[in-house]
Amino acid sequence: MDADLRVLPEGLARLTGAAAALLWALDDKFRSAALLTGAQERCFPTIISEDVLERSGYFQAFPGCASQLSAPSGGRKYFLSPAVCYHCYDMLKERTLPNNIIFTCCGKCFRNDKCDDTHLWDFTMREIVFVGTREFVERQRLRWMDVVASFARDLDLDACLVPANDPFFGPEARGRKLLQQIKQLKFELSVPLPSPGDMPIASFNLHERFFSDRFHVSLAGDRPAYTGCVAFGLERWSMALLARHGAPAALELVEEHDDLR
Amino acid sequence: MNSAAQNLLRFVNEELLAGSERRAGVDTPLFEDGWIDSLKILHLIAFVEIESGRRIPDEMIVMDRFRTVGEIARNFLETWLQ
């Protein structure tokens, strides 16, 4: 079967042949790199409960973007997960952690905002989540920005790191955007596209104490916990590499690349 | 401390931090540890815009210019950034 990444209507991606192998080869690189730094692996459901998204502030920040499901038993409301890391904060809720910790997880994510060739409704995200002191989380984010930007350069992607903002909604949207901008809480690694513009392939995020306060996560010694995460959009990495090299060459480049350190 | 910085500091302490035990100084980092939230930053920008008589474009609102009361006063109230 030909190697192909085809975006179907409604933002669904279908990968075949070497294109499908490429997506998993990329994930293998990111997963291995996370494990090499001591990350603990976690697997989470594709669906997430309404109360976890509510507690994460998702509905306020991204109204209308979550895809709702009917639970077979009725009762609680569920949604398709818009990000994998929300499961991590829920897993840690009400806990006091003895030390800094890193998790890695991968899953299907769903964002029902705008769907086109690069904004998929259904996509695959590898995440690395940091929980610990402010210094630890900030240091990890910086390190991963460096490692991933270097990997993109090695793959001959014309990628650059840029400060970014989430598309906030609601009356405080401008305030939230400006806070994110001032504090440089979000960076994206973007690759140029002929149209409609740059496509982010990874994001590097500091959440400060937002999630740890909402999920009551703290550090031993009565210290506050900070969180941050790195997220990789695997279909987008694949699109960028397929456009640059074609499937066989892209797959070979990724497979032959050293572990990310 | 000049009058522009004094006015701004008074606004931060008496308006933005009203009800809090915290008090900022002219060199206190405003954006650490949740001193300024997403609503307060809008009030802060509105105050500076009224005092300076000029609108501040969003792209000028960055940490290098907004870290402390002193830096905001220097950058937007005493002299306008080019």
Short mmCIF file of C-alpha atoms in Angstrom, two decimals:
data_model
loop_
_atom_site.label_atom_id
_atom_site.label_comp_id
_atom_site.label_asym_id
_atom_site.label_seq_id
_atom_site.Cartn_x
_atom_site.Cartn_y
_atom_site.Cartn_z
CA MET A 1 0.00 0.00 0.00
CA ASP A 2 1.28 3.50 -0.77
CA ALA A 3 2.63 5.63 2.03
CA ASP A 4 0.14 8.35 2.60
CA LEU A 5 -1.24 10.78 5.15
CA ARG A 6 -4.68 11.86 4.08
CA VAL A 7 -6.84 14.35 5.94
CA LEU A 8 -10.47 13.35 5.60
CA PRO A 9 -13.43 15.70 6.08
CA GLU A 10 -14.06 16.86 9.67
CA GLY A 11 -10.34 16.81 10.48
CA LEU A 12 -9.71 13.07 10.60
CA ALA A 13 -6.31 11.79 9.50
CA ARG A 14 -5.64 8.42 7.87
CA LEU A 15 -2.05 7.23 7.61
CA THR A 16 -0.90 4.26 5.59
CA GLY A 17 2.36 2.46 4.87
CA ALA A 18 5.58 4.28 5.76
CA ALA A 19 3.60 7.36 6.80
CA ALA A 20 1.97 5.33 9.57
CA ALA A 21 5.35 3.86 10.52
CA LEU A 22 6.77 7.39 10.62
CA LEU A 23 4.21 8.55 13.19
CA TRP A 24 5.10 5.69 15.53
CA ALA A 25 8.84 6.09 14.91
CA LEU A 26 8.51 9.72 16.01
CA ASP A 27 6.57 8.69 19.07
CA ASP A 28 9.21 6.10 19.88
CA LYS A 29 11.88 8.84 19.85
CA PHE A 30 9.91 11.13 22.18
CA ARG A 31 8.84 8.30 24.48
CA SER A 32 12.40 6.93 24.73
CA ALA A 33 13.76 10.38 25.44
CA ALA A 34 11.24 10.86 28.23
CA LEU A 35 12.04 7.46 29.75
CA LEU A 36 15.76 8.20 29.54
CA THR A 37 15.23 11.26 31.73
CA GLY A 38 13.44 9.15 34.31
CA ALA A 39 9.85 9.73 33.26
CA GLN A 40 7.27 7.26 34.50
CA GLU A 41 4.95 5.98 31.81
CA ARG A 42 1.20 6.19 32.21
CA CYS A 43 -1.65 5.04 29.98
CA PHE A 44 -4.96 6.83 30.22
CA PRO A 45 -8.42 6.42 28.73
CA THR A 46 -9.38 8.24 25.56
CA ILE A 47 -12.42 9.62 27.34
CA ILE A 48 -12.45 11.93 30.31
CA SER A 49 -15.14 12.87 32.78
CA GLU A 50 -16.84 16.23 32.83
CA ASP A 51 -15.71 16.95 36.38
CA VAL A 52 -12.02 16.54 35.48
CA LEU A 53 -12.37 18.95 32.56
CA GLU A 54 -14.37 21.32 34.75
CA ARG A 55 -11.69 21.22 37.42
CA SER A 56 -9.03 21.80 34.73
CA GLY A 57 -10.81 24.96 33.64
CA TYR A 58 -11.22 23.54 30.15
CA PHE A 59 -14.80 24.62 29.51
CA GLN A 60 -14.03 28.17 30.58
CA ALA A 61 -10.86 28.42 28.50
CA PHE A 62 -12.14 26.60 25.42
CA PRO A 63 -15.93 26.72 25.37
CA GLY A 64 -17.54 24.42 22.84
CA CYS A 65 -14.31 22.65 21.94
CA ALA A 66 -14.90 19.37 23.79
CA SER A 67 -16.70 16.48 22.11
CA GLN A 68 -19.30 14.97 24.41
CA LEU A 69 -20.15 11.26 24.65
CA SER A 70 -23.03 9.30 26.05
CA ALA A 71 -21.95 7.03 28.88
CA PRO A 72 -23.46 3.52 28.65
CA SER A 73 -24.55 3.68 32.29
CA GLY A 74 -25.97 7.18 32.06
CA GLY A 75 -25.15 9.39 35.01
CA ARG A 76 -21.84 11.23 34.68
CA LYS A 77 -21.04 13.10 31.51
CA TYR A 78 -17.95 12.20 29.53
CA PHE A 79 -15.98 13.81 26.75
CA LEU A 80 -13.27 12.79 24.32
CA SER A 81 -9.99 13.95 25.90
CA PRO A 82 -8.76 17.27 24.52
CA ALA A 83 -5.28 16.65 26.04
CA VAL A 84 -3.62 13.73 27.77
CA CYS A 85 -2.09 15.63 30.67
CA TYR A 86 -5.43 16.39 32.36
CA HIS A 87 -5.54 12.72 33.33
CA CYS A 88 -2.18 13.17 35.09
CA TYR A 89 -3.43 15.98 37.33
CA ASP A 90 -6.53 13.97 38.16
CA MET A 91 -4.35 10.95 38.97
CA LEU A 92 -2.33 13.11 41.41
CA LYS A 93 -5.25 14.90 43.05
CA GLU A 94 -5.10 15.35 46.82
CA ARG A 95 -1.57 13.94 46.87
CA THR A 96 1.62 15.19 48.44
CA LEU A 97 4.62 14.23 46.33
CA PRO A 98 7.92 13.45 48.03
CA ASN A 99 9.99 14.63 45.07
CA ASN A 100 9.94 16.19 41.64
CA ILE A 101 8.49 13.76 39.11
CA ILE A 102 8.10 13.36 35.35
CA PHE A 103 5.40 11.40 33.55
CA THR A 104 4.97 10.56 29.91
CA CYS A 105 1.78 9.49 28.22
CA CYS A 106 0.39 9.24 24.72
CA GLY A 107 -3.16 9.24 23.52
CA LYS A 108 -5.73 10.30 21.04
CA CYS A 109 -6.94 13.84 21.60
CA PHE A 110 -9.94 15.64 20.18
CA ARG A 111 -10.50 19.35 19.68
CA ASN A 112 -13.67 20.42 18.07
CA ASP A 113 -12.71 24.01 17.33
CA LYS A 114 -11.81 24.54 13.72
CA CYS A 115 -11.05 21.61 11.51
CA ASP A 116 -8.91 21.86 8.40
CA ASP A 117 -5.86 20.16 6.93
CA THR A 118 -3.67 21.04 9.93
CA HIS A 119 -6.24 21.47 12.72
CA LEU A 120 -7.41 17.94 13.21
CA TRP A 121 -10.43 17.05 15.30
CA ASP A 122 -8.84 13.69 16.14
CA PHE A 123 -5.06 13.56 16.59
CA THR A 124 -2.34 11.75 18.52
CA MET A 125 -0.44 13.54 21.25
CA ARG A 126 2.64 12.46 23.17
CA GLU A 127 3.11 14.45 26.34
CA ILE A 128 5.81 14.78 28.96
CA VAL A 129 4.49 16.21 32.21
CA PHE A 130 6.62 17.75 34.95
CA VAL A 131 5.47 18.18 38.53
CA GLY A 132 7.71 19.67 41.18
CA THR A 133 9.34 22.86 42.30
CA ARG A 134 9.12 25.94 40.13
CA GLU A 135 12.85 25.71 39.36
CA PHE A 136 12.60 22.04 38.36
CA VAL A 137 9.65 22.59 36.04
CA GLU A 138 11.19 25.67 34.41
CA ARG A 139 14.52 23.90 33.95
CA GLN A 140 12.84 20.88 32.37
CA ARG A 141 10.90 23.02 29.94
CA LEU A 142 14.05 24.87 28.85
CA ARG A 143 15.94 21.64 28.42
CA TRP A 144 13.19 20.07 26.29
CA MET A 145 12.91 23.18 24.14
CA ASP A 146 16.57 22.82 23.38
CA VAL A 147 16.46 19.06 22.77
CA VAL A 148 13.40 19.13 20.52
CA ALA A 149 14.50 22.17 18.50
CA SER A 150 17.81 20.40 17.91
CA PHE A 151 15.98 17.23 16.80
CA ALA A 152 13.90 19.25 14.33
CA ARG A 153 17.06 20.83 12.92
CA ASP A 154 18.62 17.40 12.51
CA LEU A 155 15.55 16.35 10.54
CA ASP A 156 16.06 19.35 8.28
CA LEU A 157 12.80 20.96 9.34
CA ASP A 158 12.87 24.72 9.10
CA ALA A 159 11.38 24.99 12.58
CA CYS A 160 11.57 27.86 15.02
CA LEU A 161 10.60 28.37 18.65
CA VAL A 162 8.17 31.21 19.18
CA PRO A 163 6.28 32.54 22.21
CA ALA A 164 2.62 31.62 21.86
CA ASN A 165 -0.77 32.12 23.47
CA ASP A 166 -3.73 29.83 23.81
CA PRO A 167 -6.89 31.05 22.10
CA PHE A 168 -8.73 32.14 25.24
CA PHE A 169 -12.40 33.04 25.25
CA GLY A 170 -14.67 34.96 27.59
CA PRO A 171 -14.52 38.35 29.25
CA GLU A 172 -11.02 37.91 30.64
CA ALA A 173 -9.61 36.49 27.42
CA ARG A 174 -7.33 39.46 26.71
CA GLY A 175 -6.06 39.44 30.30
CA ARG A 176 -5.29 35.74 30.18
CA LYS A 177 -3.57 36.08 26.83
CA LEU A 178 -1.44 38.99 28.07
CA LEU A 179 -0.50 37.16 31.25
CA GLN A 180 0.59 34.17 29.18
CA GLN A 181 2.55 36.52 26.94
CA ILE A 182 4.28 38.43 29.75
CA LYS A 183 5.23 35.31 31.63
CA GLN A 184 6.15 33.44 28.44
CA LEU A 185 4.21 30.44 29.70
CA LYS A 186 3.86 28.90 26.27
CA PHE A 187 6.34 28.36 23.47
CA GLU A 188 5.64 26.53 20.26
CA LEU A 189 7.97 24.91 17.79
CA SER A 190 6.51 25.83 14.42
CA VAL A 191 7.26 24.84 10.86
CA PRO A 192 6.41 27.05 7.89
CA LEU A 193 3.64 26.03 5.51
CA PRO A 194 2.89 27.64 2.15
CA SER A 195 -0.65 28.20 3.37
CA PRO A 196 -2.24 29.13 5.77
CA GLY A 197 0.93 29.91 7.74
CA ASP A 198 3.07 28.33 10.40
CA MET A 199 2.04 25.00 11.89
CA PRO A 200 3.00 24.31 15.54
CA ILE A 201 4.33 20.77 15.97
CA ALA A 202 5.20 20.92 19.65
CA SER A 203 4.36 23.13 22.61
CA PHE A 204 6.29 23.79 25.81
CA ASN A 205 4.07 24.95 28.61
CA LEU A 206 4.37 26.25 32.15
CA HIS A 207 1.16 26.11 34.17
CA GLU A 208 2.60 27.63 37.34
CA ARG A 209 0.28 26.45 40.17
CA PHE A 210 -2.91 26.42 38.11
CA PHE A 211 -3.42 22.65 38.03
CA SER A 212 -1.79 21.84 41.36
CA ASP A 213 -4.08 24.33 43.12
CA ARG A 214 -7.17 23.00 41.37
CA PHE A 215 -6.30 19.35 42.00
CA HIS A 216 -4.71 19.95 45.42
CA VAL A 217 -1.29 18.56 44.56
CA SER A 218 1.59 19.63 46.78
CA LEU A 219 5.18 18.76 47.58
CA ALA A 220 6.45 17.32 50.85
CA GLY A 221 7.51 19.92 53.38
CA ASP A 222 4.38 21.96 52.77
CA ARG A 223 5.80 23.28 49.52
CA PRO A 224 3.64 24.22 46.52
CA ALA A 225 3.80 22.03 43.43
CA TYR A 226 4.25 23.54 39.98
CA THR A 227 3.45 21.80 36.72
CA GLY A 228 4.46 22.07 33.10
CA CYS A 229 4.30 19.92 30.01
CA VAL A 230 5.71 19.34 26.58
CA ALA A 231 3.26 18.16 23.93
CA PHE A 232 4.01 16.70 20.51
CA GLY A 233 1.36 16.59 17.80
CA LEU A 234 2.41 13.40 16.03
CA GLU A 235 0.31 13.83 12.87
CA ARG A 236 1.73 17.33 12.44
CA TRP A 237 5.31 16.13 12.84
CA SER A 238 4.50 13.48 10.23
CA MET A 239 2.95 16.03 7.86
CA ALA A 240 5.98 18.30 8.13
CA LEU A 241 8.43 15.47 7.50
CA LEU A 242 6.42 13.94 4.67
CA ALA A 243 6.26 17.32 2.95
CA ARG A 244 10.00 17.83 3.41
CA HIS A 245 11.41 14.40 2.59
CA GLY A 246 8.70 12.00 1.47
CA ALA A 247 7.79 8.95 3.50
CA PRO A 248 10.72 6.53 3.01
CA ALA A 249 13.45 9.14 3.56
CA ALA A 250 11.64 10.71 6.51
CA LEU A 251 11.18 7.34 8.18
CA GLU A 252 14.82 6.46 7.67
CA LEU A 253 15.97 9.82 9.10
CA VAL A 254 13.88 9.39 12.24
CA GLU A 255 14.73 5.73 12.77
CA GLU A 256 18.45 6.34 12.35
CA HIS A 257 18.55 9.39 14.60
CA ASP A 258 20.27 8.92 17.96
CA ASP A 259 18.19 8.98 21.12
CA LEU A 260 17.22 12.50 22.07
CA ARG A 261 19.22 13.73 25.04
CA MET B 1 11.04 57.49 43.23
CA ASN B 2 9.39 59.98 40.91
CA SER B 3 5.70 60.87 40.94
CA ALA B 4 4.75 58.61 38.02
CA ALA B 5 6.15 55.58 39.82
CA GLN B 6 4.61 56.72 43.10
CA ASN B 7 1.15 57.02 41.53
CA LEU B 8 1.46 53.63 39.89
CA LEU B 9 2.69 52.02 43.11
CA ARG B 10 -0.23 53.54 45.02
CA PHE B 11 -2.64 52.16 42.43
CA VAL B 12 -1.09 48.68 42.61
CA ASN B 13 -1.19 48.56 46.42
CA GLU B 14 -4.48 50.31 47.05
CA GLU B 15 -6.51 49.03 44.12
CA LEU B 16 -5.03 45.87 42.67
CA LEU B 17 -3.86 44.41 45.97
CA ALA B 18 -6.78 45.74 48.01
CA GLY B 19 -7.91 43.08 50.45
CA SER B 20 -4.53 41.36 50.32
CA GLU B 21 -1.86 41.52 52.98
CA ARG B 22 0.73 41.82 50.26
CA ARG B 23 2.34 45.12 49.48
CA ALA B 24 4.48 45.74 46.42
CA GLY B 25 7.56 47.92 46.28
CA VAL B 26 8.88 49.68 43.23
CA ASP B 27 11.14 46.71 42.43
CA THR B 28 8.79 43.87 43.39
CA PRO B 29 8.30 41.37 40.53
CA LEU B 30 4.59 41.72 39.85
CA PHE B 31 4.10 38.58 37.82
CA GLU B 32 5.44 35.98 40.18
CA ASP B 33 3.37 33.97 42.63
CA GLY B 34 0.03 35.13 41.35
CA TRP B 35 0.20 38.79 42.44
CA ILE B 36 -1.48 39.87 39.23
CA ASP B 37 -4.22 37.76 37.68
CA SER B 38 -5.94 38.01 34.30
CA LEU B 39 -8.41 40.64 35.50
CA LYS B 40 -5.89 42.74 37.40
CA ILE B 41 -3.56 42.98 34.44
CA LEU B 42 -6.35 44.60 32.44
CA HIS B 43 -6.89 47.15 35.22
CA LEU B 44 -3.15 47.77 35.39
CA ILE B 45 -2.93 48.38 31.64
CA ALA B 46 -5.99 50.64 31.73
CA PHE B 47 -4.42 52.71 34.52
CA VAL B 48 -1.17 53.12 32.60
CA GLU B 49 -3.04 54.02 29.42
CA ILE B 50 -5.07 56.69 31.22
CA GLU B 51 -2.01 58.11 32.97
CA SER B 52 0.05 58.19 29.79
CA GLY B 53 -2.81 59.20 27.51
CA ARG B 54 -1.79 56.53 25.00
CA ARG B 55 -2.96 53.08 24.14
CA ILE B 56 -0.44 50.31 24.75
CA PRO B 57 -0.35 47.80 21.89
CA ASP B 58 -0.53 44.20 23.12
CA GLU B 59 2.83 43.34 21.56
CA MET B 60 4.53 45.87 23.88
CA ILE B 61 3.24 44.08 26.96
CA VAL B 62 6.21 41.85 27.66
CA MET B 63 8.17 40.94 30.77
CA ASP B 64 11.16 43.19 29.97
CA ARG B 65 8.85 46.20 30.15
CA PHE B 66 6.33 45.10 32.75
CA ARG B 67 8.33 43.24 35.38
CA THR B 68 8.02 45.84 38.16
CA VAL B 69 6.29 49.12 38.96
CA GLY B 70 9.62 50.86 38.36
CA GLU B 71 10.02 49.36 34.90
CA ILE B 72 6.45 50.10 33.85
CA ALA B 73 6.86 53.71 34.99
CA ARG B 74 10.18 54.09 33.18
CA ASN B 75 8.90 52.52 29.95
CA PHE B 76 5.38 53.91 29.69
CA LEU B 77 4.93 56.86 32.03
CA GLU B 78 8.22 58.76 32.09
CA THR B 79 9.18 58.15 28.48
CA TRP B 80 7.14 56.47 25.81
CA LEU B 81 8.79 53.54 24.09
CA GLN B 82 9.57 54.13 20.46
#
